[in-house]
C-alpha cells in the first residue's frame, strides 16, 4: 500500500512534504486520509505497517463492541425530535453543527438510535453518521511525531470523528505496555478503555495543545440501556484548511510526563518539563 518506498527518505533535495500513503484509511472513511512525511527530518513510519485502520469501536477479536439483541431505549417522536424528547435534542442545530457547546460538554449526550421513531434526518443524529470532513496526517516535528490537520475549512461546532479502537477492560489496559493511545470511556457505569495503538482512526494522531481547537464530548447512540459512550471530537473554533487539529489531553495526562509540551501556544501550561530535549 505505500506508494513510495524507503527511497523517499533520502530524497531530501526537493525539501517538499511527500505522500507516504495516499489513503491510510483504506476506504474506511468517506474521504481519503493521506499521510505526508517531511524529508527535512526523520519520522518513524514503521507504525503504519502494522496499523489496522478502523472507524469503529471493536473488541479484541476485531468484532464490533457492545452489540445487544434487546433494545431498551428509544424515543417516540415523529419526524424531527422535539426539545422535550428523552434524547438530547437542543444540542445540535439544523445542519448538524453544535448549537449549544455548554450542553454538549455538560454530560453524556444521547443521540437518537436505530429504534427511535424519529426520522433519519432528525437533527439529533450527528456523530453516529461518521466523519464527513477530510483531514490528513502530517509529520509535525521529530518530537511530537505525527499530527492531524484539516484538508478543508471546517465550521465551528462540527463533528469531525470519534476515537476509534479496541475496547478493553482495566486488566487488559494494565497489560498494554504503551499507554500513549489509551482513552478512557464508559459502558453503562463501567469504566473501560479504548486502545488505538494497533487499530484506530486518524483521531489517534491528534496532538495536545494548551489552546486547542477541538473538544471531546461523550455521546451515546446505541439502543441498549447499557450505553457505550463514544468519545466524539467537535471543532471549538472555525478551522482553516491546513490548520492542525488539537485537543487538551488534560492535567491528569500531563501529571507524570517527563517532557515539555510543544504546543507553542502563548497559553502553554506544561512547557517546563524535565525532558532533556529542551
Ligand atoms: C495520542 S499520540 C498523538 C500522535 C503522535 N504525535 C504520534 O505520532 O503518534 C500522543 C503522543 O504525541 C506526542 N504529543 C502530542 N502532543 C504533544 C505536545 N503538545 N507536546 C509534546 N508531545 C506531544 C507525545 O509523544 C504523546 O505521547
Ligand atoms: Zn430523533
Ligand atoms: Zn425523539
Ligand atoms: Zn502547551
PDB file of C-alpha atoms in Angstrom, residues 3-12 18 39:
ATOM      1  CA  UNK A   3       3.016   4.343  -2.938  1.00  0.00           C
ATOM      2  CA  UNK A   4       6.668   5.122  -2.497  1.00  0.00           C
ATOM      3  CA  UNK A   5       9.403   3.031  -0.971  1.00  0.00           C
ATOM      4  CA  UNK A   6      12.106   3.816   1.538  1.00  0.00           C
ATOM      5  CA  UNK A   7      13.903   5.916  -1.039  1.00  0.00           C
ATOM      6  CA  UNK A   8      11.626   8.872  -0.230  1.00  0.00           C
ATOM      7  CA  UNK A   9      13.618   9.153   2.876  1.00  0.00           C
ATOM      8  CA  UNK A  10      16.854  10.092   1.208  1.00  0.00           C
ATOM      9  CA  UNK A  11      15.202  12.315  -1.323  1.00  0.00           C
ATOM     10  CA  UNK A  12      15.827  15.482   0.642  1.00  0.00           C
ATOM     11  CA  UNK A  18       5.829  13.810   0.305  1.00  0.00           C
ATOM     12  CA  UNK A  39      12.136  14.942   4.159  1.00  0.00           C
TER      13      UNK A  39
END
